[in-house]
Amino acid sequence: MKKKKMSLTKKIVWLIVIVIVLFGGYKVAKQIHSTIRENQIQKSDQQRIEEAQEEAAKKRHEFAETIAKPAVQVWNKQHVVLPSVVVAQAIQESNWGQSELYKKAYNIFGVKGTYKGQSIQYYTDEYVSNDTPVGKGVKVVREGDKKKISIPATFRKYPSVYDAVENHSIVTALNFIKQKNVMSYEEQAKMLQKNGYATDPNYAKNLIALIKQYNLSKYDDQISK
């Protein structure tokens, strides 16, 4: 029995159907490929973020350890500033060791003056009114309702982190924590603020928050009591 030949019209219809199927399949495949690519990019970005966060956490830990070791040693000699408080102050005042004073002079706490004849010149910023006269060596950074000026100042240059921490303990004992063996970091933070260590009204609160957030009180467990 002879097979009936497919009419031209039917051939055209089938051809159109095949083209539609193939085109649709291509679009679906393209969309799947695009989705996979986007997921790969997102995973890659997330991985980079996580790696950056891990690296930042590692550097923070290393800085805290760098300050904590001499802080424990100095406490064992002088019994003035708890290591947790020293590390929290170092974090706050040197921005985790990123300040130029720390990098160039081991001046963790921004102490002005000289140390055994050693010092470094550094500019500090202040906001003043526009009619404030600018002295010699002062840089005008920005002008507006108030102008920001950079004033050259002399800061202590220390030979090591240990010397900076030890000198900090001596200065603190003379002016801010005038009794030994205060074993509460919260009490010490409040004493610093009460006795004028810093003008920031939230200074004690910020120190306490740092100690709690990064579990800095673990360093107090290493001291002799």
PDB file of C-alpha atoms in Angstrom:
ATOM      1  CA  MET A   1       0.000   0.000   0.000  1.00  0.00           C
ATOM      2  CA  LYS A   2       1.478   3.344  -1.003  1.00  0.00           C
ATOM      3  CA  LYS A   3       2.168   5.969   1.684  1.00  0.00           C
ATOM      4  CA  LYS A   4       0.456   9.245   1.173  1.00  0.00           C
ATOM      5  CA  LYS A   5       2.818  12.064   0.464  1.00  0.00           C
ATOM      6  CA  MET A   6       2.769  14.902   2.978  1.00  0.00           C
ATOM      7  CA  SER A   7       1.329  17.997   1.463  1.00  0.00           C
ATOM      8  CA  LEU A   8       3.446  21.140   1.118  1.00  0.00           C
ATOM      9  CA  THR A   9       1.226  22.930   3.603  1.00  0.00           C
ATOM     10  CA  LYS A  10       1.739  20.241   6.232  1.00  0.00           C
ATOM     11  CA  LYS A  11       5.480  20.320   5.615  1.00  0.00           C
ATOM     12  CA  ILE A  12       5.531  24.053   6.157  1.00  0.00           C
ATOM     13  CA  VAL A  13       3.476  23.693   9.349  1.00  0.00           C
ATOM     14  CA  TRP A  14       5.814  21.022  10.728  1.00  0.00           C
ATOM     15  CA  LEU A  15       8.824  23.073   9.772  1.00  0.00           C
ATOM     16  CA  ILE A  16       7.404  26.044  11.660  1.00  0.00           C
ATOM     17  CA  VAL A  17       6.717  23.819  14.692  1.00  0.00           C
ATOM     18  CA  ILE A  18      10.276  22.490  14.650  1.00  0.00           C
ATOM     19  CA  VAL A  19      11.715  26.003  14.385  1.00  0.00           C
ATOM     20  CA  ILE A  20       9.533  27.164  17.289  1.00  0.00           C
ATOM     21  CA  VAL A  21      10.612  24.206  19.426  1.00  0.00           C
ATOM     22  CA  LEU A  22      14.266  24.720  18.604  1.00  0.00           C
ATOM     23  CA  PHE A  23      14.062  28.476  19.207  1.00  0.00           C
ATOM     24  CA  GLY A  24      12.208  27.947  22.469  1.00  0.00           C
ATOM     25  CA  GLY A  25      14.771  25.399  23.560  1.00  0.00           C
ATOM     26  CA  TYR A  26      17.577  27.829  22.737  1.00  0.00           C
ATOM     27  CA  LYS A  27      15.913  30.561  24.800  1.00  0.00           C
ATOM     28  CA  VAL A  28      15.420  28.187  27.717  1.00  0.00           C
ATOM     29  CA  ALA A  29      19.027  26.986  27.467  1.00  0.00           C
ATOM     30  CA  LYS A  30      20.249  30.582  27.286  1.00  0.00           C
ATOM     31  CA  GLN A  31      18.169  31.520  30.324  1.00  0.00           C
ATOM     32  CA  ILE A  32      19.484  28.519  32.274  1.00  0.00           C
ATOM     33  CA  HIS A  33      23.068  29.420  31.335  1.00  0.00           C
ATOM     34  CA  SER A  34      22.473  33.037  32.388  1.00  0.00           C
ATOM     35  CA  THR A  35      21.012  31.923  35.721  1.00  0.00           C
ATOM     36  CA  ILE A  36      23.959  29.602  36.375  1.00  0.00           C
ATOM     37  CA  ARG A  37      26.385  32.395  35.507  1.00  0.00           C
ATOM     38  CA  GLU A  38      24.638  34.842  37.847  1.00  0.00           C
ATOM     39  CA  ASN A  39      24.743  32.279  40.662  1.00  0.00           C
ATOM     40  CA  GLN A  40      28.456  31.734  40.063  1.00  0.00           C
ATOM     41  CA  ILE A  41      29.107  35.483  40.201  1.00  0.00           C
ATOM     42  CA  GLN A  42      27.057  35.808  43.402  1.00  0.00           C
ATOM     43  CA  LYS A  43      28.933  32.918  44.993  1.00  0.00           C
ATOM     44  CA  SER A  44      32.259  34.418  43.909  1.00  0.00           C
ATOM     45  CA  ASP A  45      31.307  37.824  45.337  1.00  0.00           C
ATOM     46  CA  GLN A  46      30.106  36.232  48.567  1.00  0.00           C
ATOM     47  CA  GLN A  47      33.336  34.263  48.839  1.00  0.00           C
ATOM     48  CA  ARG A  48      35.403  37.430  48.406  1.00  0.00           C
ATOM     49  CA  ILE A  49      33.320  39.195  51.058  1.00  0.00           C
ATOM     50  CA  GLU A  50      33.764  36.293  53.482  1.00  0.00           C
ATOM     51  CA  GLU A  51      37.517  36.160  52.814  1.00  0.00           C
ATOM     52  CA  ALA A  52      37.806  39.924  53.400  1.00  0.00           C
ATOM     53  CA  GLN A  53      35.833  39.604  56.637  1.00  0.00           C
ATOM     54  CA  GLU A  54      38.045  36.727  57.793  1.00  0.00           C
ATOM     55  CA  GLU A  55      41.192  38.720  56.985  1.00  0.00           C
ATOM     56  CA  ALA A  56      39.863  41.781  58.856  1.00  0.00           C
ATOM     57  CA  ALA A  57      38.961  39.617  61.875  1.00  0.00           C
ATOM     58  CA  LYS A  58      42.437  38.058  61.796  1.00  0.00           C
ATOM     59  CA  LYS A  59      44.107  41.497  61.789  1.00  0.00           C
ATOM     60  CA  ARG A  60      41.886  42.696  64.649  1.00  0.00           C
ATOM     61  CA  HIS A  61      42.820  39.635  66.686  1.00  0.00           C
ATOM     62  CA  GLU A  62      46.532  40.132  65.978  1.00  0.00           C
ATOM     63  CA  PHE A  63      46.353  43.785  67.038  1.00  0.00           C
ATOM     64  CA  ALA A  64      44.510  42.919  70.259  1.00  0.00           C
ATOM     65  CA  GLU A  65      47.119  40.268  71.062  1.00  0.00           C
ATOM     66  CA  THR A  66      49.941  42.739  70.335  1.00  0.00           C
ATOM     67  CA  ILE A  67      48.554  45.179  72.903  1.00  0.00           C
ATOM     68  CA  ALA A  68      47.370  42.594  75.423  1.00  0.00           C
ATOM     69  CA  LYS A  69      50.733  40.930  76.016  1.00  0.00           C
ATOM     70  CA  PRO A  70      52.522  44.063  77.339  1.00  0.00           C
ATOM     71  CA  ALA A  71      49.292  45.175  79.051  1.00  0.00           C
ATOM     72  CA  VAL A  72      49.351  41.986  81.153  1.00  0.00           C
ATOM     73  CA  GLN A  73      53.058  42.440  81.889  1.00  0.00           C
ATOM     74  CA  VAL A  74      52.597  46.076  82.942  1.00  0.00           C
ATOM     75  CA  TRP A  75      49.616  45.212  85.140  1.00  0.00           C
ATOM     76  CA  ASN A  76      51.687  42.579  86.918  1.00  0.00           C
ATOM     77  CA  LYS A  77      54.235  45.314  87.759  1.00  0.00           C
ATOM     78  CA  GLN A  78      51.968  48.286  88.488  1.00  0.00           C
ATOM     79  CA  HIS A  79      48.409  46.968  89.051  1.00  0.00           C
ATOM     80  CA  VAL A  80      46.779  50.088  87.573  1.00  0.00           C
ATOM     81  CA  VAL A  81      44.988  49.561  84.216  1.00  0.00           C
ATOM     82  CA  LEU A  82      43.347  46.244  83.429  1.00  0.00           C
ATOM     83  CA  PRO A  83      44.474  44.683  80.115  1.00  0.00           C
ATOM     84  CA  SER A  84      40.903  44.669  78.808  1.00  0.00           C
ATOM     85  CA  VAL A  85      40.704  48.440  79.309  1.00  0.00           C
ATOM     86  CA  VAL A  86      44.133  49.027  77.743  1.00  0.00           C
ATOM     87  CA  VAL A  87      43.206  46.997  74.643  1.00  0.00           C
ATOM     88  CA  ALA A  88      39.810  48.711  74.322  1.00  0.00           C
ATOM     89  CA  GLN A  89      41.458  52.144  74.575  1.00  0.00           C
ATOM     90  CA  ALA A  90      44.057  51.114  71.984  1.00  0.00           C
ATOM     91  CA  ILE A  91      41.320  49.949  69.610  1.00  0.00           C
ATOM     92  CA  GLN A  92      39.334  53.146  69.994  1.00  0.00           C
ATOM     93  CA  GLU A  93      42.207  55.607  69.893  1.00  0.00           C
ATOM     94  CA  SER A  94      44.339  54.052  67.143  1.00  0.00           C
ATOM     95  CA  ASN A  95      41.514  52.553  65.053  1.00  0.00           C
ATOM     96  CA  TRP A  96      42.830  49.008  65.438  1.00  0.00           C
ATOM     97  CA  GLY A  97      46.405  50.174  64.884  1.00  0.00           C
ATOM     98  CA  GLN A  98      45.646  52.050  61.664  1.00  0.00           C
ATOM     99  CA  SER A  99      46.578  55.510  62.941  1.00  0.00           C
ATOM    100  CA  GLU A 100      49.756  57.088  61.616  1.00  0.00           C
ATOM    101  CA  LEU A 101      50.879  57.805  65.183  1.00  0.00           C
ATOM    102  CA  TYR A 102      50.799  54.111  65.960  1.00  0.00           C
ATOM    103  CA  LYS A 103      52.478  53.095  62.721  1.00  0.00           C
ATOM    104  CA  LYS A 104      55.269  55.684  62.935  1.00  0.00           C
ATOM    105  CA  ALA A 105      55.791  56.102  66.672  1.00  0.00           C
ATOM    106  CA  TYR A 106      53.999  53.269  68.532  1.00  0.00           C
ATOM    107  CA  ASN A 107      51.934  56.083  70.038  1.00  0.00           C
ATOM    108  CA  ILE A 108      48.803  54.051  70.617  1.00  0.00           C
ATOM    109  CA  PHE A 109      46.933  56.541  72.764  1.00  0.00           C
ATOM    110  CA  GLY A 110      47.737  59.864  71.072  1.00  0.00           C
ATOM    111  CA  VAL A 111      49.905  61.159  73.932  1.00  0.00           C
ATOM    112  CA  LYS A 112      51.454  64.578  73.272  1.00  0.00           C
ATOM    113  CA  GLY A 113      54.925  65.665  74.359  1.00  0.00           C
ATOM    114  CA  THR A 114      58.199  63.766  74.268  1.00  0.00           C
ATOM    115  CA  TYR A 115      59.327  60.383  75.575  1.00  0.00           C
ATOM    116  CA  LYS A 116      62.951  60.233  76.685  1.00  0.00           C
ATOM    117  CA  GLY A 117      63.670  63.059  74.257  1.00  0.00           C
ATOM    118  CA  GLN A 118      61.921  61.355  71.343  1.00  0.00           C
ATOM    119  CA  SER A 119      58.936  62.872  69.536  1.00  0.00           C
ATOM    120  CA  ILE A 120      57.162  63.116  66.203  1.00  0.00           C
ATOM    121  CA  GLN A 121      55.424  66.073  64.581  1.00  0.00           C
ATOM    122  CA  TYR A 122      51.853  65.367  63.573  1.00  0.00           C
ATOM    123  CA  TYR A 123      48.905  67.475  62.499  1.00  0.00           C
ATOM    124  CA  THR A 124      45.659  67.416  64.487  1.00  0.00           C
ATOM    125  CA  ASP A 125      42.367  68.715  63.073  1.00  0.00           C
ATOM    126  CA  GLU A 126      40.110  71.266  64.757  1.00  0.00           C
ATOM    127  CA  TYR A 127      37.001  73.178  63.700  1.00  0.00           C
ATOM    128  CA  VAL A 128      37.023  76.928  64.370  1.00  0.00           C
ATOM    129  CA  SER A 129      34.944  79.917  63.317  1.00  0.00           C
ATOM    130  CA  ASN A 130      35.869  81.737  60.128  1.00  0.00           C
ATOM    131  CA  ASP A 131      37.177  84.784  61.980  1.00  0.00           C
ATOM    132  CA  THR A 132      39.662  82.743  64.038  1.00  0.00           C
ATOM    133  CA  PRO A 133      43.196  83.876  63.134  1.00  0.00           C
ATOM    134  CA  VAL A 134      45.428  81.170  61.707  1.00  0.00           C
ATOM    135  CA  GLY A 135      48.903  80.966  63.180  1.00  0.00           C
ATOM    136  CA  LYS A 136      52.180  80.017  61.596  1.00  0.00           C
ATOM    137  CA  GLY A 137      52.361  76.435  60.381  1.00  0.00           C
ATOM    138  CA  VAL A 138      48.593  75.922  60.604  1.00  0.00           C
ATOM    139  CA  LYS A 139      46.890  74.529  57.502  1.00  0.00           C
ATOM    140  CA  VAL A 140      43.353  75.558  56.513  1.00  0.00           C
ATOM    141  CA  VAL A 141      41.711  72.379  55.235  1.00  0.00           C
ATOM    142  CA  ARG A 142      38.143  73.506  54.592  1.00  0.00           C
ATOM    143  CA  GLU A 143      36.198  76.742  54.855  1.00  0.00           C
ATOM    144  CA  GLY A 144      32.467  77.319  55.303  1.00  0.00           C
ATOM    145  CA  ASP A 145      30.393  78.354  58.301  1.00  0.00           C
ATOM    146  CA  LYS A 146      33.347  76.969  60.207  1.00  0.00           C
ATOM    147  CA  LYS A 147      36.794  76.201  58.931  1.00  0.00           C
ATOM    148  CA  LYS A 148      38.724  73.049  59.598  1.00  0.00           C
ATOM    149  CA  ILE A 149      42.352  73.635  60.422  1.00  0.00           C
ATOM    150  CA  SER A 150      45.277  71.271  60.901  1.00  0.00           C
ATOM    151  CA  ILE A 151      47.586  72.278  63.731  1.00  0.00           C
ATOM    152  CA  PRO A 152      51.104  70.849  64.065  1.00  0.00           C
ATOM    153  CA  ALA A 153      51.668  69.196  67.431  1.00  0.00           C
ATOM    154  CA  THR A 154      54.414  67.200  69.117  1.00  0.00           C
ATOM    155  CA  PHE A 155      53.612  63.629  70.111  1.00  0.00           C
ATOM    156  CA  ARG A 156      55.646  61.103  72.040  1.00  0.00           C
ATOM    157  CA  LYS A 157      57.600  58.595  70.025  1.00  0.00           C
ATOM    158  CA  TYR A 158      58.043  55.227  71.711  1.00  0.00           C
ATOM    159  CA  PRO A 159      60.636  52.579  70.844  1.00  0.00           C
ATOM    160  CA  SER A 160      58.127  49.755  71.334  1.00  0.00           C
ATOM    161  CA  VAL A 161      54.528  48.884  72.140  1.00  0.00           C
ATOM    162  CA  TYR A 162      55.627  47.840  75.629  1.00  0.00           C
ATOM    163  CA  ASP A 163      57.077  51.293  76.340  1.00  0.00           C
ATOM    164  CA  ALA A 164      53.870  52.944  75.122  1.00  0.00           C
ATOM    165  CA  VAL A 165      51.697  50.737  77.346  1.00  0.00           C
ATOM    166  CA  GLU A 166      53.952  51.205  80.366  1.00  0.00           C
ATOM    167  CA  ASN A 167      54.006  54.990  79.954  1.00  0.00           C
ATOM    168  CA  HIS A 168      50.223  54.981  79.530  1.00  0.00           C
ATOM    169  CA  SER A 169      49.892  53.133  82.838  1.00  0.00           C
ATOM    170  CA  ILE A 170      52.109  55.674  84.625  1.00  0.00           C
ATOM    171  CA  VAL A 171      50.179  58.657  83.222  1.00  0.00           C
ATOM    172  CA  THR A 172      46.855  57.003  84.034  1.00  0.00           C
ATOM    173  CA  ALA A 173      47.925  56.251  87.618  1.00  0.00           C
ATOM    174  CA  LEU A 174      48.906  59.890  88.161  1.00  0.00           C
ATOM    175  CA  ASN A 175      45.766  61.452  86.736  1.00  0.00           C
ATOM    176  CA  PHE A 176      42.842  59.126  86.119  1.00  0.00           C
ATOM    177  CA  ILE A 177      42.902  55.827  88.034  1.00  0.00           C
ATOM    178  CA  LYS A 178      44.590  56.836  91.249  1.00  0.00           C
ATOM    179  CA  GLN A 179      44.120  53.596  93.147  1.00  0.00           C
ATOM    180  CA  LYS A 180      45.570  50.193  92.471  1.00  0.00           C
ATOM    181  CA  ASN A 181      43.896  46.818  91.995  1.00  0.00           C
ATOM    182  CA  VAL A 182      40.525  48.045  90.721  1.00  0.00           C
ATOM    183  CA  MET A 183      39.349  44.710  89.324  1.00  0.00           C
ATOM    184  CA  SER A 184      36.238  45.837  87.421  1.00  0.00           C
ATOM    185  CA  TYR A 185      36.749  47.025  83.842  1.00  0.00           C
ATOM    186  CA  GLU A 186      33.412  48.845  83.995  1.00  0.00           C
ATOM    187  CA  GLU A 187      34.497  50.752  87.089  1.00  0.00           C
ATOM    188  CA  GLN A 188      37.855  51.602  85.504  1.00  0.00           C
ATOM    189  CA  ALA A 189      36.168  52.879  82.325  1.00  0.00           C
ATOM    190  CA  LYS A 190      33.889  55.111  84.393  1.00  0.00           C
ATOM    191  CA  MET A 191      36.843  56.411  86.423  1.00  0.00           C
ATOM    192  CA  LEU A 192      38.656  57.374  83.226  1.00  0.00           C
ATOM    193  CA  GLN A 193      35.690  59.395  82.036  1.00  0.00           C
ATOM    194  CA  LYS A 194      34.899  60.921  85.415  1.00  0.00           C
ATOM    195  CA  ASN A 195      38.483  62.116  85.867  1.00  0.00           C
ATOM    196  CA  GLY A 196      38.666  63.738  82.441  1.00  0.00           C
ATOM    197  CA  TYR A 197      40.650  61.277  80.344  1.00  0.00           C
ATOM    198  CA  ALA A 198      38.405  62.075  77.356  1.00  0.00           C
ATOM    199  CA  THR A 199      35.809  64.717  76.531  1.00  0.00           C
ATOM    200  CA  ASP A 200      33.516  62.275  74.728  1.00  0.00           C
ATOM    201  CA  PRO A 201      30.450  61.802  76.996  1.00  0.00           C
ATOM    202  CA  ASN A 202      30.146  58.213  75.717  1.00  0.00           C
ATOM    203  CA  TYR A 203      33.804  57.298  76.244  1.00  0.00           C
ATOM    204  CA  ALA A 204      33.213  54.856  79.122  1.00  0.00           C
ATOM    205  CA  LYS A 205      30.172  53.344  77.416  1.00  0.00           C
ATOM    206  CA  ASN A 206      32.173  52.802  74.206  1.00  0.00           C
ATOM    207  CA  LEU A 207      35.043  51.127  76.050  1.00  0.00           C
ATOM    208  CA  ILE A 208      32.693  48.784  77.872  1.00  0.00           C
ATOM    209  CA  ALA A 209      30.909  47.941  74.608  1.00  0.00           C
ATOM    210  CA  LEU A 210      34.225  47.079  72.911  1.00  0.00           C
ATOM    211  CA  ILE A 211      35.278  44.874  75.817  1.00  0.00           C
ATOM    212  CA  LYS A 212      32.018  42.958  75.676  1.00  0.00           C
ATOM    213  CA  GLN A 213      31.848  42.727  71.869  1.00  0.00           C
ATOM    214  CA  TYR A 214      35.358  41.307  71.471  1.00  0.00           C
ATOM    215  CA  ASN A 215      35.531  39.438  74.788  1.00  0.00           C
ATOM    216  CA  LEU A 216      38.558  41.458  75.874  1.00  0.00           C
ATOM    217  CA  SER A 217      37.992  40.534  79.523  1.00  0.00           C
ATOM    218  CA  LYS A 218      39.706  37.217  78.700  1.00  0.00           C
ATOM    219  CA  TYR A 219      42.998  39.109  78.996  1.00  0.00           C
ATOM    220  CA  ASP A 220      42.146  40.035  82.584  1.00  0.00           C
ATOM    221  CA  ASP A 221      42.169  36.329  83.391  1.00  0.00           C
ATOM    222  CA  GLN A 222      45.892  36.260  82.554  1.00  0.00           C
ATOM    223  CA  ILE A 223      46.996  38.761  85.202  1.00  0.00           C
ATOM    224  CA  SER A 224      48.408  38.075  88.648  1.00  0.00           C
ATOM    225  CA  LYS A 225      45.953  39.091  91.382  1.00  0.00           C
TER     226      LYS A 225
END
